[in-house]
Amino acid sequence: TYKDGYNAAKIADSLPHIDFYMPLGLTSDVPIGTYDRHQFLASLQGVTKPLVVTAVDGEGLADQYQMACEVVGGEEAFQNEPLFVIYIEPSSPLEHTKDAAEKVLFAAEKNIPAIITPCPSAGGTAPATMAGVLVQSLSEALSGIVIAQLKNPGAPVIMGGVVTIIDMLTTIYSYGAPELTLLSAGLTEISKWLGLPMFSTAGCSDAKMVDQQAAIESAISIAVAALSGASLIHDVGYIESGLVGSYDMLVMSNEIIGMVKRIMGGIPVDEETLAVDVIAKVGPGGHFLGERHTLRHFREFWLPELIDRSKCDDWEAAGAKTLGDRVHEKVINLIETYEPEPIPEDVENRLKEIIAQADARHK
């Protein structure tokens, strides 16, 4: 529902390791032909972070562009600092629908950054070999990029790919398969060779609820996507093979992303961090708790919010809550108490006018 979309946006807005927001689900309690405009408004009301949006067709993208220009203060302001990137999918194998092509052309004309994201399934809509599905994905992405460049040379584009396997036992499009993670890393390598930014996939699962399976699949995919060097990493918060957007999965994955960002920060090495003089000062059998060097640096340690490191007795005394319990409590707290930065009333009214006009056209 619209409220669900708003809640997802404001949860994402509150999470420190979520750097941009892409709607966690499709808004269903609004007119189907214009759901994208309503969804965009729900996102704008809930989050102040950069956005990745979807559009029904070229007209839907045009309306969202008009709405974005109202928010940022005009077309020139949007050109200087785009409020959103448009997500566009070819249809595997080897097709661009009329609606998809319209979105590519409009985005190129207006210099809206466009992500061209094939979504083939190895063994279903693409070859069953990993190299073969990469060849097809690359051709689908590059064909969209070529269309954009023919329309407007230099148009901003991002190469994408939600590339995985069809599970031959269940026929699902697997969001937790190791092949998704492997193929995403492979496409990222290709994108770096081409000099293009890459929109990769992680933080998602085939699990039906946020359980141990969801944690395993989210953690592995987030870590590998970050290590691959992808520019944008999306689908954080999806379970049931992308059919369900989960608040709890989003919050749990935020914690995982924080851990992975700490790992990606590496180990700074200089005279201060090598700490040879401190080691010599403390000497054999001593400890470092009272050293000024410790005081200067201990705040660099990654501090978990939801992962528990307490002793067992203390954990039991606090209610013996699982990670799932703590995640869900945070979700409820954010929905009930977090207040995102509001859109100015006059701007919001103009956005609603644009949506009302779109709804009227589609009656």
Coordinates of C-alpha atoms in Angstrom, one line a residue, residues 3 42 61 68 81 95 102-103 124 137 167 218 235 254 273 288 331-332 342-343 356:
K3 CA 1.5 3.7 3.6
A42 CA 5.7 8.2 -1.0
L61 CA 9.0 9.0 -16.3
A68 CA 11.6 16.1 -9.3
E81 CA 22.3 17.5 -9.0
E95 CA 14.5 -7.4 -26.5
E102 CA 10.7 5.2 -24.5
K103 CA 12.2 5.5 -21.1
G124 CA 15.5 -20.1 -18.6
S137 CA 23.5 -9.7 -20.3
D167 CA 16.2 -23.1 -10.1
S218 CA 22.2 -11.5 2.5
D235 CA 17.7 -5.2 -3.9
N254 CA 21.8 -2.4 7.2
T273 CA 48.8 3.0 13.9
F288 CA 46.6 -1.3 26.9
V331 CA 11.4 -1.8 12.8
I332 CA 8.3 -1.2 15.0
P342 CA 8.9 17.0 5.5
I343 CA 8.5 18.3 2.0
A356 CA -4.0 14.1 -10.1

